[in-house]
């Protein structure tokens, strides 16, 4: 087991380059199954979720060759479909995209019940609803999902809940379906637009991704091509908040500044500074104690739940009491108990937490409860007085490439040790 040991009280300064978006990559890789050809995927983050995904695709007959540190060539011409290995697919959440992609390509999908970060109940009823609307039969039970069809046919899909995964899965299943599909009440996150852009580059006919209604005209087949994954909005936001939490000064390169508008506005509301240097570079700095602010997590373009815990580190030492309302995941406040061990004063009740700002945090042994909580606890350790040990870091490796090297380059004293 590995852990991070952080010697704290460091003001982070310097530049960081953001990798490709994890949440786009875990959808685009399975989306290549809809292509009968060769795709070159650039800006693919080198993270454990992606490595697992590549291994799963290889079991289906996909040939994947790494041609550069963040580029793979994916050859899907010989997909000899067998059921996806249940033990591998149940390791992480985004394996649910195999259902939409395999239904589209092979008319049958068998996938282990998706695992992943323990953020509370993670139902997939909206995914099933979308597949059924398109003419699939979906059975959920005994640790797996089995979806079959005689042929998918375009239809109108109205999602009851704004869901990133169900929106992408509905797109994947519709691309090769016969006729036209419209999907309403969709999620609009940047990675949804990215998946649609990838598929359109390969010959799909998808309109409206990023708006309220997505329309897909089914096509007969997709061809190969080259696609570069969008920069990771959440990784960029993590470093923006690290700058504020450590009263530091970080220039964030290779991000899409527009995707970060909601966070930039909150950072400025706290009295810290955000300067847009260009469309893909932001500078964030903080020279005094930030003011308390209230936040409520919402689907894009609202405040992302995936930045709630990193923001929580900032609010733990802000001036006054901040109120945070989590409206997406019921278990997303687990990190507050760890932060309280470090001297924070946070009272989490249900989906609301009250953060009474304290003068400073103190290094302690803490444990990551999920990917983003893990990144947040690293930031807490860098800001805190003394030594912090963060365990359960396999969660962090799922979604951040070289996180300790990036923090080290900004001045942090952090090392990975084997327990
Ligand atoms: C994705 C992201 C995750 C992020 C989340 C919300 C990926 C791989 N993961 O997760 O990092 O935290 O979006 O931005 O992209 N729901 C249902 N029924 C469903 C599906 C979802 O009730 O069939 C509910 C969920 O319980 C949750 C809400 O809808 O409360 C949003 O979930 P969803 O957007 O689907 O999240 P994921 O796609 O799993």
Short mmCIF file of C-alpha atoms and ligand atoms in Angstrom, two decimals:
data_model
loop_
_atom_site.label_atom_id
_atom_site.label_comp_id
_atom_site.label_asym_id
_atom_site.label_seq_id
_atom_site.Cartn_x
_atom_site.Cartn_y
_atom_site.Cartn_z
CA UNK A 1 0.00 0.00 0.00
CA UNK A 2 1.29 3.45 -0.87
CA UNK A 3 0.67 6.76 0.84
CA UNK A 4 1.71 10.38 0.41
CA UNK A 5 3.79 12.02 3.12
CA UNK A 6 3.60 15.80 2.96
CA UNK A 7 5.67 18.28 4.91
CA UNK A 8 3.36 21.24 4.94
CA UNK A 9 3.01 25.00 5.13
CA UNK A 10 4.20 25.59 1.57
CA UNK A 11 3.07 28.47 -0.61
CA UNK A 12 2.66 26.91 -4.08
CA UNK A 13 4.17 28.92 -6.92
CA UNK A 14 4.91 28.25 -10.57
CA UNK A 15 3.32 26.69 -13.64
CA UNK A 16 1.39 23.49 -14.15
CA UNK A 17 0.29 21.85 -17.41
CA UNK A 18 -3.11 20.18 -17.36
CA UNK A 19 -3.65 16.71 -18.87
CA UNK A 20 -6.56 15.45 -20.96
CA UNK A 21 -9.91 15.06 -19.22
CA UNK A 22 -10.37 11.77 -17.36
CA UNK A 23 -14.14 11.84 -17.72
CA UNK A 24 -13.92 12.40 -21.49
CA UNK A 25 -11.22 9.75 -21.91
CA UNK A 26 -13.18 7.03 -20.09
CA UNK A 27 -16.05 7.60 -22.56
CA UNK A 28 -14.02 8.09 -25.74
CA UNK A 29 -12.03 4.86 -25.31
CA UNK A 30 -15.15 2.64 -25.28
CA UNK A 31 -16.69 4.85 -27.99
CA UNK A 32 -13.96 3.58 -30.34
CA UNK A 33 -15.88 0.26 -30.31
CA UNK A 34 -18.45 1.95 -32.56
CA UNK A 35 -15.72 2.51 -35.16
CA UNK A 36 -14.64 -0.21 -37.55
CA UNK A 37 -11.16 1.13 -38.17
CA UNK A 38 -8.17 2.78 -36.53
CA UNK A 39 -8.42 5.78 -34.18
CA UNK A 40 -5.49 7.75 -32.86
CA UNK A 41 -6.36 9.28 -29.49
CA UNK A 42 -4.11 12.11 -28.32
CA UNK A 43 -3.93 13.87 -24.94
CA UNK A 44 -5.07 10.68 -23.19
CA UNK A 45 -4.30 10.98 -19.46
CA UNK A 46 -1.93 8.36 -18.07
CA UNK A 47 -4.06 7.27 -15.10
CA UNK A 48 -5.09 3.93 -13.66
CA UNK A 49 -8.73 4.12 -14.84
CA UNK A 50 -7.46 4.44 -18.42
CA UNK A 51 -5.02 1.56 -18.02
CA UNK A 52 -7.85 -0.67 -16.77
CA UNK A 53 -10.06 0.45 -19.66
CA UNK A 54 -7.34 -0.44 -22.20
CA UNK A 55 -7.02 -3.91 -20.61
CA UNK A 56 -10.79 -4.45 -20.83
CA UNK A 57 -10.90 -3.40 -24.50
CA UNK A 58 -8.00 -5.77 -25.26
CA UNK A 59 -10.06 -8.68 -23.90
CA UNK A 60 -12.68 -7.79 -26.55
CA UNK A 61 -10.11 -8.03 -29.34
CA UNK A 62 -9.24 -4.33 -29.62
CA UNK A 63 -5.57 -3.69 -30.42
CA UNK A 64 -4.17 -0.73 -28.48
CA UNK A 65 -0.65 0.58 -29.04
CA UNK A 66 0.91 3.41 -27.08
CA UNK A 67 2.83 5.57 -29.56
CA UNK A 68 3.71 8.47 -27.22
CA UNK A 69 3.25 9.09 -23.47
CA UNK A 70 -0.29 10.42 -24.02
CA UNK A 71 -1.20 8.95 -27.41
CA UNK A 72 -2.66 5.56 -28.28
CA UNK A 73 -3.62 3.97 -31.57
CA UNK A 74 -6.81 1.93 -31.18
CA UNK A 75 -7.61 -0.67 -33.84
CA UNK A 76 -11.19 -1.92 -33.54
CA UNK A 77 -11.37 -3.86 -36.83
CA UNK A 78 -11.22 -7.27 -35.17
CA UNK A 79 -13.57 -6.96 -32.22
CA UNK A 80 -14.38 -10.61 -31.53
CA UNK A 81 -17.06 -9.96 -29.00
CA UNK A 82 -17.09 -11.91 -25.80
CA UNK A 83 -18.75 -10.67 -22.62
CA UNK A 84 -16.67 -7.98 -20.94
CA UNK A 85 -14.80 -9.50 -17.94
CA UNK A 86 -17.06 -8.90 -14.94
CA UNK A 87 -14.25 -8.58 -12.39
CA UNK A 88 -12.54 -5.85 -14.43
CA UNK A 89 -15.66 -3.92 -15.40
CA UNK A 90 -16.97 -3.83 -11.84
CA UNK A 91 -13.78 -2.08 -10.68
CA UNK A 92 -14.82 1.34 -11.88
CA UNK A 93 -17.84 3.41 -12.66
CA UNK A 94 -17.23 4.35 -16.27
CA UNK A 95 -17.39 0.73 -17.44
CA UNK A 96 -21.09 1.50 -17.97
CA UNK A 97 -20.11 3.13 -21.29
CA UNK A 98 -19.33 -0.35 -22.62
CA UNK A 99 -23.08 -1.04 -22.59
CA UNK A 100 -23.99 1.74 -25.02
CA UNK A 101 -20.96 1.08 -27.22
CA UNK A 102 -21.35 -2.73 -27.34
CA UNK A 103 -25.11 -2.51 -27.91
CA UNK A 104 -24.38 -0.23 -30.87
CA UNK A 105 -21.67 -2.46 -32.30
CA UNK A 106 -22.67 -6.01 -31.30
CA UNK A 107 -26.36 -5.75 -30.24
CA UNK A 108 -25.41 -7.32 -26.91
CA UNK A 109 -23.57 -6.13 -23.83
CA UNK A 110 -22.74 -7.87 -20.55
CA UNK A 111 -20.97 -5.69 -18.02
CA UNK A 112 -20.29 -6.08 -14.26
CA UNK A 113 -22.20 -3.69 -12.00
CA UNK A 114 -20.08 -0.52 -12.16
CA UNK A 115 -17.93 0.12 -9.06
CA UNK A 116 -15.79 3.20 -8.50
CA UNK A 117 -15.62 5.90 -5.82
CA UNK A 118 -18.08 5.40 -2.97
CA UNK A 119 -20.10 8.57 -3.34
CA UNK A 120 -23.44 7.08 -2.22
CA UNK A 121 -26.11 5.29 -4.25
CA UNK A 122 -25.18 5.34 -7.92
CA UNK A 123 -28.25 4.06 -9.80
CA UNK A 124 -28.22 3.44 -13.56
CA UNK A 125 -31.97 3.48 -14.17
CA UNK A 126 -31.68 6.40 -16.61
CA UNK A 127 -29.10 4.52 -18.68
CA UNK A 128 -31.48 1.55 -18.83
CA UNK A 129 -34.39 3.85 -19.73
CA UNK A 130 -32.44 5.27 -22.68
CA UNK A 131 -31.44 1.82 -23.99
CA UNK A 132 -35.03 0.57 -23.66
CA UNK A 133 -36.36 3.62 -25.54
CA UNK A 134 -34.06 2.62 -28.40
CA UNK A 135 -35.38 -0.95 -28.45
CA UNK A 136 -33.04 -2.86 -26.10
CA UNK A 137 -33.96 -5.28 -23.33
CA UNK A 138 -32.04 -4.57 -20.15
CA UNK A 139 -31.67 -6.95 -17.18
CA UNK A 140 -29.94 -5.70 -14.06
CA UNK A 141 -29.09 -8.20 -11.33
CA UNK A 142 -26.64 -10.77 -9.92
CA UNK A 143 -23.78 -8.31 -10.15
CA UNK A 144 -24.13 -7.62 -13.84
CA UNK A 145 -26.08 -5.80 -16.52
CA UNK A 146 -27.17 -7.67 -19.62
CA UNK A 147 -28.52 -5.62 -22.53
CA UNK A 148 -29.62 -7.11 -25.84
CA UNK A 149 -31.41 -5.91 -28.96
CA UNK A 150 -32.45 -7.13 -32.40
CA UNK A 151 -31.50 -3.70 -33.72
CA UNK A 152 -31.60 -0.24 -32.13
CA UNK A 153 -34.09 2.25 -33.58
CA UNK A 154 -33.99 6.03 -33.01
CA UNK A 155 -36.58 7.46 -30.61
CA UNK A 156 -37.32 10.40 -28.29
CA UNK A 157 -35.64 10.00 -24.90
CA UNK A 158 -36.54 12.25 -21.98
CA UNK A 159 -34.16 11.72 -19.06
CA UNK A 160 -35.85 12.11 -15.64
CA UNK A 161 -32.56 13.24 -14.06
CA UNK A 162 -29.72 15.26 -15.53
CA UNK A 163 -27.08 12.53 -15.72
CA UNK A 164 -23.67 12.74 -17.37
CA UNK A 165 -23.36 8.98 -17.78
CA UNK A 166 -26.90 8.41 -19.08
CA UNK A 167 -26.53 11.28 -21.58
CA UNK A 168 -23.28 9.84 -22.98
CA UNK A 169 -24.61 6.28 -23.00
CA UNK A 170 -27.75 7.40 -24.87
CA UNK A 171 -25.51 9.10 -27.45
CA UNK A 172 -23.32 6.01 -27.82
CA UNK A 173 -26.31 3.74 -28.35
CA UNK A 174 -27.95 6.11 -30.88
CA UNK A 175 -25.02 6.79 -33.20
CA UNK A 176 -25.47 3.62 -35.30
CA UNK A 177 -29.23 3.21 -34.59
CA UNK A 178 -31.68 3.35 -37.46
CA UNK A 179 -33.29 6.81 -37.78
CA UNK A 180 -33.21 9.87 -35.55
CA UNK A 181 -32.94 10.09 -31.76
CA UNK A 182 -33.59 13.16 -29.63
CA UNK A 183 -32.46 13.26 -26.01
CA UNK A 184 -33.93 15.88 -23.67
CA UNK A 185 -33.03 17.01 -20.15
CA UNK A 186 -29.43 16.14 -20.92
CA UNK A 187 -26.23 16.95 -19.06
CA UNK A 188 -24.04 19.64 -20.68
CA UNK A 189 -20.60 19.00 -19.16
CA UNK A 190 -17.59 19.76 -21.41
CA UNK A 191 -16.76 16.07 -21.70
CA UNK A 192 -20.21 15.39 -23.22
CA UNK A 193 -19.38 17.87 -25.97
CA UNK A 194 -15.99 16.20 -26.31
CA UNK A 195 -17.47 12.72 -26.78
CA UNK A 196 -19.87 14.10 -29.42
CA UNK A 197 -16.97 15.87 -31.16
CA UNK A 198 -14.96 12.64 -31.18
CA UNK A 199 -17.85 10.68 -32.68
CA UNK A 200 -18.59 13.38 -35.27
CA UNK A 201 -14.91 13.37 -36.28
CA UNK A 202 -15.31 9.65 -36.98
CA UNK A 203 -18.45 10.22 -39.11
CA UNK A 204 -21.36 10.41 -36.64
CA UNK A 205 -24.16 12.97 -37.08
CA UNK A 206 -24.74 14.47 -33.60
CA UNK A 207 -26.10 17.97 -33.04
CA UNK A 208 -26.68 20.05 -29.91
CA UNK A 209 -24.20 18.53 -27.43
CA UNK A 210 -23.70 21.18 -24.74
CA UNK A 211 -27.30 22.46 -25.17
CA UNK A 212 -30.63 21.25 -23.74
CA UNK A 213 -31.52 18.89 -26.59
CA UNK A 214 -29.22 16.51 -28.42
CA UNK A 215 -30.27 15.20 -31.82
CA UNK A 216 -28.57 12.19 -33.41
CA UNK A 217 -29.17 11.03 -36.96
CA UNK A 218 -28.09 7.40 -37.07
CA UNK A 219 -25.37 6.57 -39.61
CA UNK A 220 -24.45 3.19 -41.15
CA UNK A 221 -20.85 3.15 -39.92
CA UNK A 222 -18.04 5.20 -38.40
CA UNK A 223 -14.53 5.48 -39.83
CA UNK A 224 -11.18 5.92 -38.12
CA UNK A 225 -9.38 9.22 -37.55
CA UNK A 226 -7.37 11.27 -35.08
CA UNK A 227 -8.78 13.05 -32.05
CA UNK A 228 -7.24 15.02 -29.17
CA UNK A 229 -9.05 14.89 -25.82
CA UNK A 230 -10.17 18.16 -24.21
CA UNK A 231 -8.14 19.42 -21.17
CA UNK A 232 -9.38 18.30 -17.76
CA UNK A 233 -11.60 20.97 -16.22
CA UNK A 234 -11.48 19.29 -12.80
CA UNK A 235 -7.69 18.91 -12.74
CA UNK A 236 -7.37 22.60 -13.68
CA UNK A 237 -9.85 23.54 -10.93
CA UNK A 238 -7.92 21.44 -8.42
CA UNK A 239 -4.74 23.46 -9.04
CA UNK A 240 -6.68 26.77 -9.04
CA UNK A 241 -7.98 25.92 -5.56
CA UNK A 242 -4.52 24.73 -4.46
CA UNK A 243 -3.25 28.24 -5.27
CA UNK A 244 -5.93 29.81 -3.05
CA UNK A 245 -5.61 27.26 -0.21
CA UNK A 246 -1.83 27.80 0.06
CA UNK A 247 -2.05 31.59 -0.55
CA UNK A 248 0.07 30.85 -3.60
CA UNK A 249 0.43 31.91 -7.24
CA UNK A 250 -0.06 29.28 -9.95
CA UNK A 251 -0.23 29.64 -13.72
CA UNK A 252 -2.42 26.91 -15.16
CA UNK A 253 -1.62 26.00 -18.76
CA UNK A 254 -3.54 23.89 -21.27
CA UNK A 255 -6.97 24.49 -19.76
CA UNK A 256 -10.14 25.85 -21.38
CA UNK A 257 -10.77 28.97 -19.34
CA UNK A 258 -14.46 29.11 -20.32
CA UNK A 259 -15.05 25.74 -18.61
CA UNK A 260 -13.78 27.26 -15.37
CA UNK A 261 -15.92 30.42 -15.30
CA UNK A 262 -18.03 29.29 -12.33
CA UNK A 263 -14.92 28.55 -10.26
CA UNK A 264 -13.11 31.75 -11.30
CA UNK A 265 -16.17 33.76 -10.18
CA UNK A 266 -16.18 32.04 -6.76
CA UNK A 267 -12.43 32.54 -6.32
CA UNK A 268 -12.86 36.25 -7.01
CA UNK A 269 -15.86 36.40 -4.64
CA UNK A 270 -13.48 35.10 -1.95
CA UNK A 271 -11.09 38.01 -2.60
CA UNK A 272 -8.43 36.01 -4.47
CA UNK A 273 -7.49 36.73 -8.07
CA UNK A 274 -7.90 35.06 -11.45
CA UNK A 275 -6.29 36.49 -14.56
CA UNK A 276 -7.01 35.06 -18.00
CA UNK A 277 -3.67 35.21 -19.74
CA UNK A 278 -5.02 33.56 -22.91
CA UNK A 279 -7.86 31.20 -23.88
CA UNK A 280 -5.86 28.27 -22.50
CA UNK A 281 -3.90 29.84 -19.63
CA UNK A 282 -5.06 31.19 -16.28
CA UNK A 283 -3.10 32.68 -13.40
CA UNK A 284 -4.61 32.31 -9.92
CA UNK A 285 -3.13 33.96 -6.86
CA UNK A 286 -4.13 34.75 -3.32
CA UNK A 287 -2.35 37.21 -1.04
CA UNK A 288 -4.66 37.28 1.97
CA UNK A 289 -7.10 35.10 3.93
CA UNK A 290 -10.04 34.36 1.60
CA UNK A 291 -13.57 35.44 2.57
CA UNK A 292 -16.25 32.84 3.32
CA UNK A 293 -18.62 31.98 0.43
CA UNK A 294 -21.60 29.67 -0.01
CA UNK A 295 -21.68 27.07 -2.75
CA UNK A 296 -24.19 24.58 -4.08
CA UNK A 297 -23.09 21.82 -6.43
CA UNK A 298 -25.10 21.52 -9.64
CA UNK A 299 -24.77 20.04 -13.13
CA UNK A 300 -22.66 22.13 -15.57
CA UNK A 301 -22.52 25.11 -15.82
CA UNK A 302 -23.19 25.09 -12.06
CA UNK A 303 -20.48 24.50 -9.46
CA UNK A 304 -19.08 20.98 -10.09
CA UNK A 305 -19.47 18.37 -7.36
CA UNK A 306 -16.02 17.12 -8.39
CA UNK A 307 -14.50 20.37 -7.05
CA UNK A 308 -16.52 20.51 -3.84
CA UNK A 309 -13.93 18.87 -1.60
CA UNK A 310 -11.01 20.92 -3.00
CA UNK A 311 -13.10 24.06 -2.35
CA UNK A 312 -13.78 22.71 1.15
CA UNK A 313 -10.04 22.91 1.94
CA UNK A 314 -10.08 26.62 1.07
CA UNK A 315 -13.23 27.27 3.10
CA UNK A 316 -11.75 25.45 6.13
CA UNK A 317 -9.40 28.40 6.71
CA UNK A 318 -11.50 31.20 5.16
CA UNK A 319 -12.69 34.20 7.13
CA UNK A 320 -16.17 33.39 8.55
CA UNK A 321 -18.70 30.62 8.05
CA UNK A 322 -19.37 29.13 4.61
CA UNK A 323 -22.31 26.89 3.75
CA UNK A 324 -21.83 24.14 1.20
CA UNK A 325 -24.81 22.25 -0.24
CA UNK A 326 -24.06 19.02 -2.11
CA UNK A 327 -26.87 18.18 -4.48
CA UNK A 328 -25.37 15.35 -6.57
CA UNK A 329 -23.71 12.73 -4.31
CA UNK A 330 -24.97 11.89 -0.81
CA UNK A 331 -21.60 10.72 0.58
CA UNK A 332 -19.43 13.52 -0.69
CA UNK A 333 -18.76 15.05 2.74
CA UNK A 334 -16.70 12.10 4.05
CA UNK A 335 -13.51 14.16 3.70
CA UNK A 336 -14.81 16.70 6.26
CA UNK A 337 -14.24 14.20 9.11
CA UNK A 338 -10.60 13.84 7.97
CA UNK A 339 -10.25 17.61 7.74
CA UNK A 340 -11.65 18.01 11.25
CA UNK A 341 -8.79 15.74 12.44
CA UNK A 342 -6.48 18.43 11.00
CA UNK A 343 -8.14 21.13 13.11
CA UNK A 344 -10.95 22.25 10.78
CA UNK A 345 -14.38 23.06 12.22
CA UNK A 346 -16.88 21.57 9.81
CA UNK A 347 -20.33 20.38 10.75
CA UNK A 348 -21.79 18.21 7.98
CA UNK A 349 -25.49 17.35 8.30
CA UNK A 350 -27.02 15.41 5.42
CA UNK A 351 -26.28 17.27 2.22
CA UNK A 352 -25.30 20.56 3.91
CA UNK A 353 -22.02 21.38 5.65
CA UNK A 354 -21.11 24.46 7.67
CA UNK A 355 -17.44 25.45 7.48
CA UNK A 356 -16.32 27.72 10.37
CA UNK A 357 -12.98 29.08 9.16
CA UNK A 358 -10.04 28.35 11.51
CA UNK A 359 -6.66 30.14 11.54
CA UNK A 360 -4.77 27.10 10.26
CA UNK A 361 -4.73 23.35 9.70
CA UNK A 362 -2.32 20.87 11.33
CA UNK A 363 -0.69 17.85 9.70
CA UNK A 364 -2.27 14.48 10.68
CA UNK A 365 -2.70 11.00 9.18
CA UNK A 366 -5.80 11.13 6.97
CA UNK A 367 -7.44 8.80 4.50
CA UNK A 368 -8.87 9.49 1.01
CA UNK A 369 -12.50 8.39 0.66
CA UNK A 370 -12.67 9.07 -3.08
CA UNK A 371 -10.64 10.49 -5.95
CA UNK A 372 -11.44 14.16 -5.43
CA UNK A 373 -11.36 13.93 -1.63
CA UNK A 374 -7.85 12.48 -2.01
CA UNK A 375 -6.68 15.43 -4.11
CA UNK A 376 -8.27 17.78 -1.58
CA UNK A 377 -6.43 16.15 1.33
CA UNK A 378 -3.11 16.57 -0.51
CA UNK A 379 -3.86 20.30 -0.80
CA UNK A 380 -4.78 20.37 2.90
CA UNK A 381 -1.47 18.69 3.74
CA UNK A 382 0.50 21.21 1.67
CA UNK A 383 -1.28 24.12 3.38
CA UNK A 384 -1.13 22.67 6.91
CA UNK A 385 1.46 23.09 9.63
CA UNK A 386 3.48 19.89 10.13
CA UNK A 387 3.41 16.47 8.47
CA UNK A 388 0.31 14.96 6.85
CA UNK A 389 0.07 11.38 5.67
CA UNK A 390 -2.60 10.65 3.08
CA UNK A 391 -3.53 6.97 2.70
CA UNK A 392 -5.83 5.18 0.22
CA UNK A 393 -4.06 7.02 -2.59
CA UNK A 394 -5.05 4.44 -5.20
CA UNK A 395 -8.22 6.56 -5.49
CA UNK A 396 -6.09 9.55 -6.48
CA UNK A 397 -4.10 7.58 -9.08
CA UNK A 398 -7.37 6.74 -10.82
CA UNK A 399 -7.79 10.28 -12.04
CA UNK A 400 -4.66 12.46 -11.68
CA UNK A 401 -1.54 11.92 -13.78
CA UNK A 402 1.73 12.46 -11.87
CA UNK A 403 0.01 14.45 -9.17
CA UNK A 404 2.95 14.44 -6.76
CA UNK A 405 5.40 15.54 -9.48
CA UNK A 406 3.13 18.42 -10.41
CA UNK A 407 2.84 19.56 -6.78
CA UNK A 408 6.60 19.10 -6.28
CA UNK A 409 7.30 21.34 -9.28
CA UNK A 410 5.16 24.01 -7.56
CA UNK A 411 7.30 23.75 -4.42
CA UNK A 412 5.48 21.14 -2.33
CA UNK A 413 7.41 18.74 -0.13
CA UNK A 414 5.49 15.55 -0.98
CA UNK A 415 6.70 12.00 -1.41
CA UNK A 416 5.08 8.68 -2.23
CA UNK A 417 6.09 5.97 0.21
CA UNK A 418 5.24 2.28 0.41
CA UNK A 419 3.77 1.26 3.76
C1 LIG B 1 -20.13 11.68 -13.72
C2 LIG B 1 -18.66 11.83 -13.44
C3 LIG B 1 -18.42 12.13 -11.97
C4 LIG B 1 -19.25 13.33 -11.53
C5 LIG B 1 -20.71 13.18 -11.92
C6 LIG B 1 -21.52 14.43 -11.67
C7 LIG B 1 -17.72 10.38 -15.11
C8 LIG B 1 -17.01 9.10 -15.42
N1 LIG B 1 -18.01 10.60 -13.83
O1 LIG B 1 -20.57 10.55 -12.96
O2 LIG B 1 -17.03 12.40 -11.80
O3 LIG B 1 -19.16 13.47 -10.12
O4 LIG B 1 -20.81 12.88 -13.33
O5 LIG B 1 -20.97 15.51 -12.34
O6 LIG B 1 -17.97 11.18 -16.00
N2 LIG B 1 -28.54 9.24 -11.34
C9 LIG B 1 -29.71 8.50 -11.25
N3 LIG B 1 -29.95 7.55 -12.18
C10 LIG B 1 -29.07 7.29 -13.22
C11 LIG B 1 -27.90 8.05 -13.29
C12 LIG B 1 -27.66 9.01 -12.34
O7 LIG B 1 -30.51 8.70 -10.34
O8 LIG B 1 -29.35 6.42 -14.03
C13 LIG B 1 -28.27 10.30 -10.34
C14 LIG B 1 -27.02 10.01 -9.52
O9 LIG B 1 -27.32 9.22 -8.38
C15 LIG B 1 -26.55 11.40 -9.17
C16 LIG B 1 -26.98 12.25 -10.37
O10 LIG B 1 -27.97 11.48 -11.05
O11 LIG B 1 -27.24 11.89 -8.03
C17 LIG B 1 -25.89 12.58 -11.33
O12 LIG B 1 -25.18 11.42 -11.70
P1 LIG B 1 -24.43 11.30 -13.10
O13 LIG B 1 -24.36 12.64 -13.74
O14 LIG B 1 -25.03 10.17 -13.84
O15 LIG B 1 -22.96 10.89 -12.64
P2 LIG B 1 -21.97 9.89 -13.31
O16 LIG B 1 -22.16 9.86 -14.78
O17 LIG B 1 -21.98 8.58 -12.58
#
